[in-house]
């Protein structure tokens, strides 16, 4: 990578775009327009600078990630050997063209193909059966691999050794089961139980997050809950080294939690445990909500910040101790030794926290930085970020579509850009003295917090909210977390074997009290909850492109990324919300009434679904609000509610209600097969089974239909259903078929004729 201020070479080496012969600027502007040639020349100079030596590598992971994104948009699973062969051929071609002006586009195309191939290979490598239909009484036996302690219920993952279900021959490898709080078996134990199993949760509306894809890449084929008691049994084998490791680490986490519990309690204990072990499900709902509303929710999930603090504390502590020995400080590379110690500490923290994908990403980024220190390279550069991104995406390509990856790398890109450019250079002027003084007095740290807000498009897309006062909350809480909470936690871990950890947990609790107080105060401010209605994937892609351009470019061309980002924001805010939402099971329907708000028809108590629908609509009401049922009329057979234009939408719960609903309603939703002569627009069992949840938007007298599962889609985490019908992307009113008149004469008429 070219150093700032050093002229970048543009010819003769691999990894650059050779500079072509300058073309005359004339012909593009009216004669006599003197400013146009100067502008064209400036643009050419900027483009030559962006194409200089070392500027290509940061774009390689962007292309690699684009290939992974293309893989996840495929309708069906690609053929592995075909995509692997194409990727290998394109990579070979790029190598052969390394001294040609075609090298840059060749390597980018090869990176796209490589990303597509890696994602395909990962899916083929972990392929397993996914449950398609509910099973109501299943006998299971197997090993407990993980266990989560949550606020109301506990949950564990069972590696299935034997499975018996009535009228089903399906065999699953892993299932995730919920149990009553305090009854989850120990990790590593072999148990027998009965359970009710359900297919992995599909998206609750078109465009929402696909939890079934997450569960597939975790190796889980179904979820459910235990029915009855859990019995310990004699295992058929030892379970393997991986299971023994999981049991050991779970025991270590439980021991740490017990030591913390001896000093702290309630949310303080839960947050301390979350910061040290990654187990964050025991935090109460009010505190959890306040943390996320205030913008401090990132503290609860182990991420790059936590890894950086752990590695930084260990690095500077070890280096300070070694510097006290003059012989070592003068004659040995204590900086490299300190980096190695920090790397070991970060690796231990990774294993202790469960080594989830988000934590792995954080560790790889930290490891690349520390290794750069050990080999005498600049630690924080775009090259470092590019290498870390490539490692993460190669190991876990599914991380690309996870919100934690997107938000983390967007924020990291902004921070690296600030470090690379430098705050005075960011606002370049003939005299940098003012900006230099601002940077010295905390301006750089404040700018970093503002740049970290680049995660806002991803938070708005996945969680439908932004944190207007996130910078304020981070300014108030993060110095305490960095200087007190995390160092006290690390010292507590070191002192625990000697029984001297109590004072450190106490200090950690003081810092957590302050952090919680800040989060509650910020969450209570007027306008603290920035609700954003759901928008499509296209504005998010445009926003990502704008963020990448702003982060990676060095010349004033970077500000074109800000323009793209602004367009993406306006595009997302202008996205029209659907008029009707229909759950995948046909038991819940949301209809937009005359007041513009959703009215809920529901036959079950699915609070999660309602919460997600309301959040996606930027609706501040909760699932228990009585106003959700305003205008809804129900009886035992079903419910009806009017659309904004007065037409009725009916949810038919019983088969005998369909005849009346078909004659009176404009749209009938039912989880049963609809009659063929129904004159209303119909969404029935067959369509819901094939397409999942639906979003309907009014188009004239009919509706445009957007489905969770497009026609022809067949992926390992969302397999196609048997007998899938051919459904159009719209619903239109049907003309009433003329009925043949009854020709049977009445008895009175017959008698009169006689």
XYZ file of C-alpha atoms in Angstrom:
754
model
C 0.000 0.000 0.000
C 1.326 3.380 -0.915
C 2.163 5.556 2.047
C 0.449 8.931 2.358
C 2.495 11.582 0.657
C 4.584 9.064 -1.314
C 4.017 8.974 -5.093
C 2.217 5.782 -6.088
C 3.644 3.683 -8.908
C 1.087 2.911 -11.560
C 2.896 0.669 -14.075
C 5.050 -2.375 -14.256
C 3.976 -4.341 -11.231
C 1.161 -6.728 -10.431
C -1.776 -5.270 -8.626
C -1.985 -1.935 -10.444
C -3.963 -0.441 -13.283
C -1.535 0.862 -15.950
C -2.180 4.449 -16.894
C -3.446 4.828 -20.443
C -2.599 7.567 -22.900
C -4.319 10.817 -21.958
C -7.281 11.563 -24.179
C -8.119 15.144 -25.100
C -10.765 16.693 -22.933
C -12.373 18.468 -25.845
C -15.615 17.220 -27.298
C -17.262 16.770 -23.942
C -18.143 20.395 -23.274
C -19.123 23.502 -25.243
C -16.255 25.446 -26.712
C -14.936 28.149 -24.481
C -16.061 26.433 -21.267
C -12.696 26.838 -19.570
C -13.472 25.066 -16.287
C -14.344 21.750 -17.952
C -10.793 20.698 -19.012
C -9.481 21.485 -15.534
C -12.215 19.362 -13.956
C -11.552 16.464 -16.326
C -7.828 16.645 -15.605
C -8.483 16.685 -11.866
C -10.720 13.625 -12.175
C -8.033 11.830 -14.165
C -5.426 12.678 -11.563
C -7.627 11.397 -8.775
C -8.353 8.174 -10.684
C -4.651 7.628 -11.330
C -3.977 8.099 -7.627
C -6.737 5.618 -6.692
C -5.281 3.083 -9.142
C -1.820 3.343 -7.633
C 0.296 0.618 -6.099
C -1.285 -1.170 -3.160
C -4.772 0.198 -3.788
C -6.130 -3.021 -5.318
C -5.958 -5.370 -2.315
C -8.680 -3.714 -0.175
C -11.135 -4.221 -3.039
C -10.479 -7.979 -3.263
C -12.570 -8.878 -0.170
C -15.315 -6.608 -1.537
C -15.390 -8.702 -4.715
C -15.079 -11.927 -2.699
C -18.046 -10.902 -0.547
C -20.029 -9.982 -3.675
C -19.592 -13.571 -4.871
C -20.912 -14.867 -1.546
C -23.875 -12.493 -1.791
C -24.639 -13.827 -5.285
C -24.611 -17.363 -3.889
C -27.266 -16.526 -1.300
C -29.513 -15.005 -3.976
C -29.566 -18.224 -6.051
C -32.923 -19.982 -6.458
C -31.455 -23.451 -6.049
C -28.169 -24.947 -4.921
C -25.348 -24.526 -7.472
C -23.395 -27.524 -8.770
C -20.202 -27.574 -6.718
C -17.800 -29.008 -9.291
C -18.949 -26.524 -11.930
C -18.488 -23.404 -9.793
C -15.191 -24.740 -8.397
C -13.812 -25.377 -11.882
C -14.858 -21.932 -13.114
C -13.321 -20.250 -10.066
C -10.041 -22.141 -10.524
C -9.901 -21.258 -14.228
C -10.566 -17.570 -13.561
C -7.928 -17.444 -10.821
C -5.387 -19.064 -13.157
C -6.295 -16.562 -15.858
C -5.786 -13.664 -13.436
C -2.328 -14.965 -12.549
C -1.386 -15.209 -16.223
C -2.568 -11.628 -16.775
C -0.699 -10.215 -13.800
C 1.451 -7.931 -15.978
C -1.376 -6.883 -18.242
C -3.688 -3.918 -17.969
C -6.483 -6.504 -17.692
C -5.120 -7.804 -14.398
C -7.329 -5.626 -12.189
C -10.677 -6.655 -13.722
C -9.443 -10.254 -14.019
C -8.565 -10.537 -10.329
C -11.860 -8.963 -9.312
C -13.872 -11.380 -11.456
C -11.821 -14.258 -10.072
C -12.477 -13.065 -6.507
C -16.234 -12.964 -7.188
C -16.109 -16.521 -8.546
C -13.988 -17.652 -5.587
C -16.468 -16.226 -3.089
C -19.329 -17.998 -4.866
C -17.393 -21.276 -4.875
C -16.358 -21.047 -1.204
C -19.951 -20.474 -0.105
C -21.127 -23.403 -2.224
C -18.431 -25.657 -0.771
C -19.264 -24.660 2.810
C -22.920 -25.558 2.311
C -22.036 -28.905 0.729
C -19.597 -29.691 3.535
C -22.116 -29.188 6.359
C -25.174 -30.511 4.485
C -27.721 -32.138 6.794
C -31.433 -32.879 7.006
C -33.828 -30.057 7.887
C -37.243 -30.875 9.342
C -40.047 -29.965 6.930
C -43.176 -30.705 9.000
C -43.918 -30.611 12.742
C -43.455 -33.793 14.771
C -45.534 -33.862 17.927
C -44.083 -36.730 19.974
C -40.510 -37.695 19.196
C -38.274 -39.949 21.283
C -34.721 -38.615 21.252
C -31.448 -39.648 22.803
C -28.099 -37.992 22.400
C -25.305 -35.832 23.786
C -25.831 -32.298 25.082
C -23.425 -30.046 23.156
C -24.289 -26.538 24.361
C -26.508 -24.945 26.979
C -27.923 -21.426 27.255
C -29.283 -19.935 30.475
C -32.027 -17.453 29.587
C -34.343 -15.170 31.543
C -37.450 -17.403 31.462
C -36.431 -20.721 29.941
C -33.203 -22.589 29.314
C -32.150 -24.043 25.999
C -29.703 -26.688 24.846
C -28.511 -28.310 21.621
C -28.775 -32.094 21.431
C -26.557 -34.101 19.106
C -28.974 -36.851 18.179
C -27.847 -40.460 18.538
C -31.290 -42.082 18.095
C -34.631 -40.693 16.960
C -38.066 -42.326 16.771
C -41.204 -40.594 15.524
C -44.594 -41.934 14.516
C -45.278 -41.896 10.778
C -41.910 -40.299 10.030
C -38.569 -41.735 8.993
C -36.673 -38.432 9.129
C -33.338 -38.509 10.970
C -31.855 -35.271 12.280
C -28.291 -34.642 13.391
C -28.873 -31.820 15.891
C -31.941 -30.229 17.463
C -32.335 -27.209 19.730
C -34.735 -27.700 22.640
C -36.228 -25.369 25.245
C -36.850 -26.545 28.797
C -38.163 -25.120 32.044
C -35.639 -22.810 33.711
C -33.118 -24.717 35.800
C -33.749 -28.109 34.165
C -31.279 -28.010 31.259
C -28.880 -31.004 31.421
C -25.134 -30.584 31.740
C -23.019 -30.170 28.637
C -21.438 -33.497 27.731
C -24.163 -35.619 29.329
C -26.094 -38.308 27.438
C -29.861 -38.006 27.866
C -33.148 -39.504 26.731
C -36.327 -37.456 26.335
C -39.483 -36.814 24.388
C -39.966 -33.597 22.495
C -42.170 -31.723 20.110
C -40.153 -30.617 17.093
C -40.882 -27.812 14.657
C -39.144 -26.798 11.426
C -36.613 -23.965 11.806
C -38.232 -20.534 12.024
C -38.785 -19.080 8.577
C -38.878 -15.303 7.987
C -41.981 -13.736 9.549
C -42.427 -11.439 6.544
C -40.760 -10.989 3.147
C -37.373 -9.338 3.598
C -36.985 -10.156 7.294
C -34.091 -12.094 8.758
C -33.920 -15.808 7.900
C -33.339 -17.679 11.168
C -33.607 -21.032 9.383
C -30.462 -20.180 7.411
C -28.610 -19.423 10.643
C -29.713 -22.714 12.183
C -28.673 -24.632 9.071
C -25.125 -23.298 9.214
C -25.043 -24.159 12.929
C -25.879 -27.748 11.992
C -29.351 -27.631 13.608
C -32.220 -29.281 11.748
C -35.174 -28.470 14.035
C -36.192 -26.641 17.183
C -38.800 -27.430 19.798
C -39.372 -28.112 23.478
C -39.066 -31.040 25.842
C -42.196 -32.907 26.904
C -41.861 -34.500 30.326
C -38.728 -35.405 32.235
C -35.170 -35.682 30.945
C -33.504 -38.965 31.869
C -29.776 -39.545 32.055
C -28.598 -42.665 30.235
C -25.464 -44.641 29.544
C -23.844 -43.285 26.364
C -23.024 -45.701 23.553
C -19.580 -44.095 23.182
C -17.375 -41.411 24.717
C -18.787 -38.671 22.492
C -15.491 -37.529 21.042
C -12.829 -34.968 21.857
C -14.953 -32.034 20.707
C -17.677 -32.895 23.210
C -15.174 -33.209 26.062
C -13.755 -29.818 25.131
C -17.260 -28.296 25.114
C -17.971 -29.789 28.548
C -14.695 -28.420 29.929
C -15.314 -24.906 28.608
C -18.906 -24.933 29.870
C -17.647 -25.949 33.299
C -15.151 -23.090 33.199
C -17.898 -20.611 32.271
C -20.112 -21.907 35.067
C -17.233 -21.559 37.547
C -16.638 -17.943 36.458
C -20.357 -17.205 36.747
C -20.378 -18.687 40.256
C -17.431 -16.514 41.301
C -19.130 -13.403 39.886
C -22.402 -14.395 41.573
C -20.655 -14.407 44.949
C -20.175 -10.618 44.672
C -22.694 -9.339 42.125
C -26.333 -10.132 41.528
C -29.151 -9.331 39.130
C -28.316 -7.502 35.924
C -24.839 -6.604 37.139
C -23.980 -10.294 37.414
C -25.630 -11.069 34.063
C -23.757 -8.270 32.262
C -20.437 -9.191 33.881
C -20.919 -12.803 32.811
C -21.868 -11.669 29.306
C -18.693 -9.599 28.977
C -16.469 -12.451 30.148
C -18.108 -15.593 28.779
C -20.485 -14.395 26.054
C -23.557 -15.780 27.879
C -25.918 -12.796 27.747
C -29.410 -14.310 27.845
C -29.971 -13.776 31.580
C -30.138 -9.976 31.280
C -33.629 -8.710 32.111
C -35.757 -7.239 29.335
C -35.876 -3.599 30.631
C -32.089 -3.330 30.894
C -31.570 -5.137 27.603
C -33.988 -2.784 25.840
C -32.394 0.300 27.412
C -28.937 -0.829 26.257
C -30.052 -1.272 22.654
C -32.199 1.870 22.509
C -29.309 3.955 23.830
C -26.815 2.460 21.381
C -24.836 0.512 23.985
C -26.165 -2.884 22.958
C -22.871 -3.684 21.227
C -21.259 -3.917 24.676
C -23.360 -6.998 25.490
C -22.144 -9.094 22.567
C -18.466 -9.945 22.405
C -17.127 -8.150 19.353
C -14.049 -6.414 18.032
C -14.215 -3.855 20.821
C -13.936 -6.514 23.535
C -11.130 -8.301 21.719
C -9.290 -5.019 21.276
C -9.631 -4.173 24.973
C -8.463 -7.615 26.102
C -5.516 -7.632 23.700
C -4.675 -3.999 24.472
C -4.721 -4.432 28.251
C -2.526 -7.536 28.069
C -0.192 -5.955 25.515
C 0.482 -2.788 27.508
C 0.603 -4.598 30.860
C 3.158 -7.149 29.645
C 5.199 -4.488 27.893
C 5.220 -2.281 31.007
C 6.351 -5.186 33.188
C 9.102 -6.191 30.763
C 10.253 -2.575 30.489
C 11.000 -2.604 34.219
C 13.903 -4.975 33.485
C 16.603 -2.871 31.768
C 18.349 -5.859 30.204
C 15.217 -7.024 28.495
C 14.064 -3.555 27.445
C 17.356 -2.781 25.679
C 18.417 -6.081 24.171
C 15.222 -7.902 23.313
C 12.071 -7.187 21.231
C 9.694 -6.825 24.163
C 7.096 -5.211 21.902
C 6.849 -8.409 19.876
C 6.769 -10.506 23.051
C 3.912 -8.363 24.322
C 2.042 -8.807 21.041
C 2.478 -12.585 21.315
C 1.120 -12.540 24.886
C -1.841 -10.441 23.732
C -2.503 -12.927 20.933
C -2.574 -15.814 23.421
C -4.952 -13.859 25.665
C -7.247 -13.071 22.729
C -7.280 -16.759 21.713
C -8.225 -17.793 25.255
C -10.970 -15.151 25.297
C -12.261 -16.538 21.987
C -12.528 -20.065 23.423
C -14.009 -18.888 26.724
C -16.758 -16.896 24.973
C -17.937 -19.838 22.885
C -16.155 -19.064 19.594
C -19.295 -17.934 17.807
C -18.982 -16.581 14.261
C -19.093 -12.943 15.411
C -16.402 -13.615 18.001
C -14.264 -15.481 15.471
C -14.438 -12.450 13.188
C -13.277 -10.210 16.028
C -10.430 -12.564 16.893
C -9.181 -12.791 13.302
C -9.102 -9.010 13.017
C -7.231 -8.679 16.305
C -4.850 -11.509 15.399
C -3.942 -9.914 12.069
C -3.133 -6.640 13.840
C -0.978 -8.361 16.471
C 0.846 -10.470 13.898
C 1.571 -7.288 11.936
C 3.213 -5.878 15.081
C 5.252 -9.066 15.486
C 6.583 -8.913 11.911
C 7.294 -5.162 11.999
C 4.443 -4.090 9.743
C 1.956 -1.276 10.226
C -0.827 -2.691 12.356
C -3.897 -0.653 11.392
C -4.153 -0.392 7.611
C -6.617 -1.186 4.883
C -4.417 -4.161 4.044
C -4.890 -5.518 7.572
C -8.644 -5.067 7.345
C -8.710 -6.733 3.918
C -6.784 -9.778 5.125
C -9.021 -10.125 8.189
C -12.166 -9.863 6.052
C -10.883 -12.495 3.622
C -10.081 -14.888 6.465
C -13.494 -14.443 8.079
C -15.401 -14.852 4.818
C -13.341 -17.876 3.781
C -13.912 -19.621 7.132
C -17.564 -18.597 7.553
C -19.049 -17.234 4.301
C -22.490 -17.209 5.941
C -21.254 -14.366 8.175
C -21.692 -11.948 5.261
C -25.488 -11.920 5.639
C -25.355 -11.630 9.434
C -25.977 -8.169 10.905
C -23.041 -8.401 13.325
C -20.557 -8.849 10.463
C -22.048 -6.028 8.433
C -22.153 -3.558 11.318
C -18.732 -4.507 12.667
C -16.862 -4.147 9.401
C -18.693 -0.943 8.477
C -17.625 0.621 11.764
C -14.093 -0.801 11.493
C -13.747 0.505 7.955
C -14.597 4.002 9.160
C -12.115 3.790 12.033
C -9.303 2.469 9.839
C -10.004 5.204 7.299
C -9.687 7.818 10.051
C -6.409 6.316 11.267
C -5.012 6.031 7.742
C -5.996 9.491 6.599
C -5.427 11.219 9.909
C -7.765 13.824 11.306
C -5.877 16.866 9.971
C -5.755 15.311 6.506
C -9.460 14.480 6.679
C -10.150 18.228 6.624
C -7.180 19.177 4.486
C -6.244 22.829 4.422
C -3.017 24.837 4.021
C -2.730 25.106 7.807
C -3.550 22.001 9.836
C -2.832 23.564 13.209
C -6.496 23.977 14.218
C -7.537 20.446 13.297
C -4.381 19.083 14.904
C -5.287 20.796 18.181
C -8.843 19.450 17.903
C -7.463 15.940 17.399
C -5.171 16.316 20.400
C -8.032 17.377 22.703
C -10.301 14.428 21.973
C -11.562 15.316 18.529
C -10.191 12.078 17.088
C -12.085 9.962 19.618
C -15.316 11.862 18.972
C -14.787 11.513 15.226
C -14.324 7.773 15.716
C -17.673 7.553 17.480
C -19.335 9.437 14.632
C -17.667 7.185 12.071
C -18.873 4.169 14.023
C -22.395 5.389 13.206
C -21.818 4.010 9.706
C -23.556 0.923 11.104
C -26.853 2.860 11.043
C -28.050 1.551 7.628
C -27.577 -2.040 8.802
C -29.258 -1.441 12.158
C -32.171 0.196 10.327
C -32.452 -2.692 7.868
C -32.256 -5.562 10.377
C -33.733 -4.011 13.532
C -35.806 -1.134 12.055
C -34.351 1.456 14.365
C -31.440 3.817 14.764
C -29.950 5.351 17.867
C -30.094 9.161 17.560
C -28.226 9.603 20.857
C -25.804 6.708 20.392
C -22.786 9.011 20.292
C -23.891 10.626 23.564
C -24.329 7.238 25.258
C -20.980 5.969 24.018
C -19.198 9.134 25.138
C -20.685 8.730 28.598
C -20.212 5.005 29.087
C -17.398 3.637 26.937
C -14.489 5.354 28.758
C -15.663 3.701 31.986
C -16.104 0.335 30.265
C -12.634 0.557 28.704
C -10.793 1.882 31.768
C -12.638 0.077 34.574
C -15.104 -2.658 33.607
C -13.036 -4.744 31.194
C -9.652 -4.378 32.998
C -11.327 -5.288 36.308
C -12.881 -8.327 34.661
C -9.531 -9.494 33.301
C -7.852 -9.003 36.666
C -10.725 -10.903 38.274
C -10.103 -13.858 35.978
C -6.408 -13.835 36.863
C -7.076 -13.543 40.604
C -9.884 -16.139 40.761
C -7.583 -19.202 41.150
C -6.053 -17.530 44.212
C -9.384 -16.510 45.754
C -8.560 -12.788 45.459
C -11.106 -11.909 42.787
C -13.911 -10.425 44.905
C -12.598 -6.858 44.871
C -12.290 -6.908 41.081
C -15.879 -8.086 40.623
C -16.917 -5.268 42.963
C -15.032 -2.734 40.828
C -16.557 -4.257 37.708
C -20.013 -3.860 39.249
C -19.403 -0.149 39.902
C -18.578 0.390 36.238
C -21.592 -1.648 35.126
C -23.835 0.450 37.398
C -22.603 3.561 35.618
C -23.068 1.994 32.171
C -26.640 0.910 32.990
C -27.423 4.353 34.425
C -26.179 6.042 31.256
C -28.176 3.661 29.058
C -31.380 4.242 31.060
C -30.902 8.017 30.977
C -30.277 8.124 27.226
C -33.118 5.676 26.507
C -35.512 7.953 28.428
C -34.646 11.052 26.370
C -37.364 12.326 24.020
C -36.862 10.821 20.582
C -34.366 8.230 21.797
C -36.147 5.465 19.896
C -35.480 6.110 16.231
C -37.961 3.835 14.467
C -37.381 3.185 10.775
C -39.900 1.361 8.560
C -38.655 -1.698 6.713
C -37.079 -1.237 3.289
C -35.752 -3.528 0.596
C -32.320 -5.000 0.047
C -31.522 -2.681 -2.896
C -31.150 0.499 -0.751
C -28.957 -1.477 1.669
C -26.678 -2.563 -1.178
C -26.438 1.048 -2.360
C -25.656 2.212 1.179
C -22.946 -0.457 1.477
C -21.396 0.719 -1.786
C -21.379 4.303 -0.537
C -19.750 3.326 2.765
C -17.084 1.256 0.983
C -16.286 4.067 -1.443
C -16.008 6.604 1.380
C -13.790 4.253 3.367
C -11.414 2.916 0.726
C -10.823 5.878 -1.565
C -8.186 8.436 -0.614
C -8.790 11.306 -3.020
C -11.787 13.681 -3.042
C -13.547 10.988 -5.065
C -14.386 9.480 -1.680
C -17.156 12.046 -1.248
C -19.041 10.471 -4.146
C -19.684 7.662 -1.686
C -21.444 10.125 0.596
C -23.730 11.063 -2.294
C -24.504 7.387 -2.949
C -25.179 6.883 0.764
C -27.553 9.855 0.815
C -29.436 8.516 -2.217
C -29.679 5.093 -0.532
C -31.117 6.649 2.637
C -33.747 8.609 0.704
C -34.509 5.503 -1.350
C -35.045 3.401 1.756
C -37.240 6.004 3.452
C -39.415 6.276 0.331
C -40.097 2.525 0.240
C -43.836 1.810 0.394
C -45.110 -0.387 3.206
C -47.440 -3.316 2.418
C -51.182 -3.059 3.007
C -51.600 -6.638 4.247
C -49.224 -9.033 6.022
C -50.078 -12.733 6.251
C -48.242 -15.156 8.545
C -46.827 -18.345 7.075
C -49.214 -20.510 9.113
C -52.270 -18.504 8.055
C -53.192 -17.803 11.685
C -52.347 -14.081 11.777
C -53.152 -11.235 9.385
C -52.292 -7.532 9.619
C -54.438 -5.106 7.582
C -53.702 -1.408 7.096
C -56.829 0.555 7.961
C -58.061 4.030 7.150
C -55.822 5.605 9.801
C -52.712 4.152 8.137
C -51.958 1.796 11.044
C -52.037 -1.986 11.071
C -55.025 -3.828 12.512
C -54.270 -7.335 13.710
C -56.341 -10.447 13.167
C -54.789 -13.337 15.043
C -55.901 -16.812 16.001
C -52.886 -17.545 18.211
C -50.650 -15.692 20.667
C -47.470 -15.330 18.625
C -45.997 -12.282 20.349
C -42.697 -12.494 18.483
C -44.420 -12.256 15.095
C -46.491 -9.239 16.145
C -43.434 -7.542 17.610
C -41.536 -7.980 14.339
C -44.452 -6.767 12.224
C -44.912 -3.649 14.327
C -41.176 -2.891 14.341
C -41.023 -3.252 10.553
C -43.898 -0.784 10.266
C -42.194 1.721 12.641
C -45.238 1.328 14.884
C -44.574 2.222 18.559
C -47.398 0.016 19.883
C -46.595 -3.253 21.642
C -48.148 -6.636 20.992
C -50.605 -6.240 23.883
C -52.056 -2.889 22.792
C -55.883 -3.046 22.555
C -55.807 -0.617 19.611
C -54.412 -3.415 17.434
C -57.868 -5.017 17.377
C -59.748 -1.790 16.553
C -62.169 -2.422 13.698
C -61.761 -6.205 13.870
C -64.911 -8.301 14.284
C -64.552 -11.954 15.313
C -66.618 -15.016 16.117
C -65.811 -18.695 16.430
C -65.670 -19.134 12.666
C -63.222 -16.313 11.930
C -62.616 -12.565 11.784
C -63.116 -9.696 9.354
C -61.676 -6.184 9.176
C -61.920 -3.419 6.527
C -59.171 -2.134 4.295
C -58.633 1.594 3.867
C -61.021 1.557 0.867
C -63.762 -0.187 2.854
C -63.434 -3.651 1.319
C -63.301 -6.530 3.796
C -60.490 -8.963 4.560
C -61.597 -12.207 6.204
C -59.621 -14.783 8.174
C -61.597 -18.039 7.978
C -60.848 -20.408 10.838
C -63.473 -23.040 10.039
C -64.433 -24.691 6.795
C -68.097 -23.752 7.189
C -67.171 -20.046 7.246
C -65.626 -20.078 3.771
C -68.887 -19.918 1.832
C -70.018 -16.738 3.575
C -66.542 -15.149 3.481
C -66.115 -15.897 -0.229
C -69.346 -14.072 -1.055
C -68.804 -10.995 1.146
C -65.043 -10.367 1.501
C -62.609 -9.035 -1.083
C -59.794 -11.245 0.271
C -60.074 -14.510 2.175
C -57.166 -15.918 4.163
C -57.418 -19.457 5.480
C -55.123 -22.247 6.619
C -57.558 -24.690 4.978
C -58.066 -25.548 1.299
C -60.328 -22.929 -0.287
C -63.249 -23.969 -2.512
C -62.629 -23.740 -6.240
C -65.713 -21.559 -6.822
C -64.714 -18.863 -4.293
C -65.180 -15.517 -6.053
C -63.009 -13.586 -3.590
C -59.250 -13.320 -3.851
C -57.870 -16.242 -1.839
C -54.708 -17.066 0.119
C -55.100 -20.644 1.349
C -53.125 -23.573 2.703
C -51.533 -24.541 -0.598
C -50.127 -21.088 -1.274
C -48.903 -20.564 2.302
C -47.182 -23.961 2.352
C -45.377 -23.171 -0.892
C -44.514 -19.496 -0.342
C -44.528 -18.879 3.422
C -45.420 -15.456 4.812
C -46.802 -12.929 2.322
C -46.880 -9.147 1.955
C -49.665 -7.698 -0.205
C -49.612 -4.175 -1.656
C -52.675 -2.680 -3.336
C -52.496 -2.376 -7.124
C -55.827 -1.117 -8.429
C -58.545 -3.503 -7.262
C -56.025 -6.291 -6.666
C -52.749 -6.823 -4.848
C -49.096 -7.262 -5.734
C -47.774 -10.265 -3.808
C -44.315 -10.521 -2.285
C -43.499 -13.917 -0.760
C -40.829 -15.126 1.646
C -40.114 -17.968 -0.742
C -40.172 -17.115 -4.431
C -41.499 -19.624 -6.919
C -38.915 -22.301 -7.739
C -36.733 -21.614 -4.701
C -35.121 -24.737 -3.240
C -32.237 -24.230 -0.819
C -30.905 -26.640 1.841
C -32.224 -24.442 4.684
C -35.536 -23.849 2.877
C -36.351 -26.955 0.808
C -39.143 -26.861 -1.740
C -42.429 -28.440 -0.685
C -43.929 -31.418 -2.492
C -46.578 -30.469 -5.055
C -45.626 -26.799 -5.104
C -48.165 -24.841 -7.119
C -47.599 -22.162 -9.732
C -48.711 -18.938 -8.070
C -48.641 -15.573 -9.755
C -47.097 -12.456 -8.271
C -50.457 -10.739 -8.033
C -54.029 -11.241 -6.869
C -56.940 -9.917 -8.898
C -60.703 -9.969 -8.292
C -62.543 -12.724 -10.102
C -65.699 -12.131 -12.059
C -68.611 -14.007 -10.589
C -69.370 -17.022 -12.761
C -72.954 -17.069 -14.086
C -75.001 -19.694 -12.295
C -77.329 -22.028 -14.184
C -80.942 -21.538 -13.139
C -82.688 -24.354 -11.290
C -85.096 -26.028 -13.748
C -87.070 -28.025 -11.177
C -90.720 -26.879 -11.141
C -92.552 -26.480 -7.850
C -95.135 -29.030 -6.751
C -97.909 -26.390 -6.791
C -97.182 -25.579 -10.433
C -97.226 -29.252 -11.359
C -100.547 -29.793 -9.630
C -102.035 -26.744 -11.339
C -101.002 -28.087 -14.742
C -102.569 -31.418 -13.956
